[in-house]
């Protein structure tokens, strides 16, 4: 099970790099891959008791994933605002 968290951590690092490059096609592909791993986690949770070392590694993975996700959201925010402006202006005047 720990290998799933480590795989998601690695993919999240790659997603962050893609977001930094503004390579949204690559980002989207990585996001789909990441979802595949994430969907497997519930099937394995609680079936194996983790050692103290493995639990620390799991927590470290989760912290890294959350940190990467926050930075990705920060990088996407300006793009999302531009998209919102474009979508809003294409609708024409509101009644």
XYZ file of N, CA and C in Angstrom:
285
model
N 0.812 -1.192 0.000
C 0.000 0.000 0.000
C 0.856 1.257 0.000
N 1.936 1.254 0.719
C 2.810 2.419 0.755
C 3.290 2.779 -0.648
N 3.459 1.778 -1.488
C 3.913 2.034 -2.859
C 2.900 2.876 -3.627
N 1.609 2.750 -3.309
C 0.600 3.592 -3.958
C 0.797 5.058 -3.584
N 1.026 5.320 -2.300
C 1.261 6.689 -1.852
C 2.536 7.253 -2.480
N 3.553 6.424 -2.586
C 4.806 6.875 -3.193
C 4.618 7.160 -4.682
N 3.808 6.348 -5.358
C 3.529 6.583 -6.779
C 2.762 7.888 -6.961
N 1.760 8.124 -6.126
C 0.983 9.363 -6.209
C 1.884 10.564 -5.920
N 2.790 10.417 -4.978
C 3.725 11.496 -4.667
C 4.586 11.832 -5.882
N 5.107 10.815 -6.537
C 5.939 11.038 -7.722
C 5.140 11.684 -8.842
N 3.927 11.212 -9.054
C 3.088 11.793 -10.105
C 2.740 13.239 -9.763
N 2.486 13.521 -8.490
C 2.162 14.902 -8.100
C 3.345 15.826 -8.354
N 4.562 15.321 -8.189
C 5.760 16.121 -8.507
C 5.806 16.409 -10.004
N 5.489 15.406 -10.809
C 5.471 15.589 -12.257
C 4.350 16.548 -12.678
N 3.212 16.469 -12.002
C 2.109 17.390 -12.281
C 2.521 18.820 -11.972
N 3.223 19.012 -10.863
C 3.697 20.342 -10.493
C 4.657 20.876 -11.551
N 5.565 20.042 -12.015
C 6.502 20.481 -13.053
C 5.756 20.849 -14.337
N 4.754 20.065 -14.704
C 3.955 20.370 -15.892
C 3.220 21.695 -15.712
N 2.676 21.934 -14.523
C 1.985 23.200 -14.250
C 2.966 24.373 -14.310
N 4.160 24.185 -13.805
C 5.170 25.251 -13.876
C 5.512 25.600 -15.322
N 5.477 24.581 -16.192
C 5.762 24.791 -17.626
C 4.521 25.246 -18.388
N 3.371 25.252 -17.687
C 2.073 25.537 -18.302
C 1.781 24.541 -19.412
N 2.188 23.303 -19.196
C 1.924 22.212 -20.124
C 0.672 21.486 -19.641
N -0.491 22.060 -19.978
C -1.745 21.567 -19.427
C -2.150 20.232 -20.026
N -1.698 19.933 -21.238
C -1.991 18.621 -21.818
C -1.286 17.530 -21.006
N -0.014 17.722 -20.737
C 0.745 16.771 -19.919
C 0.135 16.693 -18.519
N -0.205 17.851 -17.965
C -0.812 17.894 -16.637
C -2.082 17.032 -16.605
N -2.937 17.181 -17.613
C -4.178 16.424 -17.661
C -3.942 14.926 -17.740
N -2.941 14.524 -18.521
C -2.613 13.104 -18.628
C -2.122 12.557 -17.290
N -1.283 13.333 -16.620
C -0.777 12.916 -15.311
C -1.893 12.867 -14.277
N -2.822 13.801 -14.367
C -3.947 13.823 -13.430
C -4.779 12.549 -13.570
N -5.016 12.110 -14.794
C -5.759 10.860 -15.005
C -5.002 9.663 -14.434
N -3.699 9.642 -14.646
C -2.873 8.568 -14.095
C -2.944 8.567 -12.570
N -2.853 9.752 -11.999
C -2.902 9.903 -10.542
C -4.236 9.398 -9.990
N -5.328 9.737 -10.659
C -6.644 9.283 -10.209
C -6.724 7.760 -10.181
N -6.093 7.118 -11.150
C -6.087 5.659 -11.176
C -5.446 5.068 -9.937
N -4.347 5.674 -9.501
C -3.682 5.200 -8.284
C -4.528 5.516 -7.048
N -5.091 6.702 -7.016
C -5.873 7.119 -5.851
C -7.087 6.214 -5.656
N -7.711 5.799 -6.747
C -8.877 4.920 -6.640
C -8.510 3.548 -6.073
N -7.255 3.164 -6.136
C -6.822 1.873 -5.599
C -6.578 1.916 -4.087
N -6.335 3.087 -3.551
C -5.968 3.209 -2.137
C -7.028 2.643 -1.188
N -8.322 2.964 -1.368
C -9.307 2.409 -0.420
C -9.340 0.881 -0.372
N -8.989 0.242 -1.464
C -8.999 -1.221 -1.483
C -7.905 -1.806 -0.596
N -6.861 -1.023 -0.322
C -5.716 -1.514 0.436
C -5.635 -0.939 1.852
N -6.347 0.157 2.099
C -6.278 0.790 3.421
C -6.774 -0.143 4.507
N -6.028 -0.205 5.575
C -6.424 -0.984 6.738
C -6.173 -2.476 6.640
N -5.751 -2.963 5.495
C -5.512 -4.400 5.340
C -4.139 -4.815 5.855
N -3.219 -3.856 5.885
C -1.864 -4.145 6.338
C -1.501 -3.130 7.410
N -1.026 -3.618 8.525
C -0.566 -2.737 9.593
C 0.794 -2.179 9.194
N 0.915 -0.858 9.182
C 2.176 -0.235 8.811
C 3.117 -0.152 10.004
N 4.392 -0.373 9.741
C 5.407 -0.170 10.777
C 5.525 1.329 11.033
N 6.196 1.688 12.105
C 6.378 3.107 12.436
C 7.101 3.826 11.299
N 8.104 3.180 10.724
C 8.850 3.780 9.613
C 7.948 3.970 8.391
N 7.157 2.957 8.069
C 6.259 3.048 6.911
C 5.197 4.120 7.129
N 4.715 4.230 8.365
C 3.722 5.259 8.675
C 4.325 6.650 8.501
N 5.564 6.835 8.929
C 6.244 8.119 8.736
C 6.411 8.430 7.247
N 6.734 7.420 6.459
C 6.877 7.617 5.015
C 5.536 7.973 4.381
N 4.465 7.324 4.847
C 3.129 7.631 4.341
C 2.771 9.083 4.650
N 3.009 9.519 5.869
C 2.715 10.898 6.268
C 3.561 11.877 5.447
N 4.824 11.547 5.214
C 5.685 12.403 4.401
C 5.147 12.504 2.976
N 4.673 11.389 2.442
C 4.074 11.399 1.101
C 2.862 12.321 1.074
N 1.992 12.177 2.052
C 0.784 13.001 2.092
C 1.117 14.486 2.203
N 2.106 14.827 3.010
C 2.520 16.232 3.135
C 3.053 16.762 1.811
N 3.843 15.955 1.120
C 4.385 16.369 -0.175
C 3.271 16.544 -1.190
N 2.343 15.604 -1.228
C 1.213 15.687 -2.164
C 0.410 16.959 -1.912
N 0.115 17.250 -0.658
C -0.657 18.449 -0.327
C 0.104 19.724 -0.672
N 1.394 19.735 -0.419
C 2.214 20.892 -0.763
C 2.243 21.109 -2.276
N 2.438 20.021 -3.023
C 2.442 20.123 -4.486
C 1.087 20.607 -4.990
N 0.012 20.078 -4.415
C -1.331 20.469 -4.831
C -1.567 21.957 -4.590
N -1.119 22.464 -3.459
C -1.288 23.889 -3.169
C -0.544 24.735 -4.192
N 0.685 24.355 -4.495
C 1.461 25.130 -5.472
C 0.818 25.048 -6.856
N 0.296 23.885 -7.219
C -0.397 23.743 -8.505
C -1.604 24.684 -8.549
N -2.389 24.715 -7.473
C -3.556 25.594 -7.432
C -3.137 27.059 -7.545
N -2.050 27.427 -6.900
C -1.537 28.796 -6.995
C -1.135 29.121 -8.436
N -0.523 28.161 -9.117
C -0.109 28.373 -10.506
C -1.311 28.421 -11.445
N -2.347 27.684 -11.132
C -3.528 27.630 -11.998
C -4.458 28.817 -11.811
N -4.387 29.475 -10.681
C -5.330 30.548 -10.358
C -5.382 31.637 -11.436
N -4.251 32.186 -11.878
C -4.327 33.226 -12.923
C -4.945 32.689 -14.221
N -4.607 31.468 -14.570
C -5.159 30.848 -15.784
C -6.667 30.675 -15.651
N -7.108 30.235 -14.487
C -8.534 30.034 -14.255
C -9.283 31.373 -14.286
N -8.684 32.432 -13.771
C -9.311 33.753 -13.821
C -9.438 34.238 -15.261
N -8.385 34.015 -16.063
C -8.449 34.395 -17.478
C -9.553 33.609 -18.184
N -9.632 32.325 -17.909
C -10.663 31.486 -18.522
C -12.045 31.963 -18.108
N -12.208 32.303 -16.861
C -13.485 32.809 -16.369
C -13.855 34.109 -17.082
N -12.880 34.996 -17.270
C -13.126 36.246 -17.985
C -13.548 35.969 -19.427
N -12.862 35.051 -20.070
C -13.189 34.698 -21.453
C -14.602 34.124 -21.527
N -14.905 33.209 -20.631
C -16.233 32.585 -20.632
C -17.312 33.622 -20.328
N -17.025 34.525 -19.420
C -17.994 35.560 -19.069
C -18.237 36.525 -20.213
N -17.177 36.881 -20.935
C -17.328 37.844 -22.036
C -17.980 37.211 -23.248
N -17.902 35.893 -23.385
C -18.503 35.232 -24.553
C -20.015 35.051 -24.382
N -20.512 35.212 -23.168
C -21.935 35.041 -22.926
C -22.731 36.282 -23.317
N -22.044 37.394 -23.508
C -22.752 38.633 -23.848
C -23.338 39.274 -22.622
N -24.097 40.342 -22.827
C -24.672 41.051 -21.669
C -25.698 40.193 -20.948
N -25.694 40.325 -19.653
C -26.678 39.599 -18.830
C -27.916 40.455 -18.665
N -29.043 39.780 -18.598
C -30.319 40.504 -18.433
C -30.731 40.513 -16.996
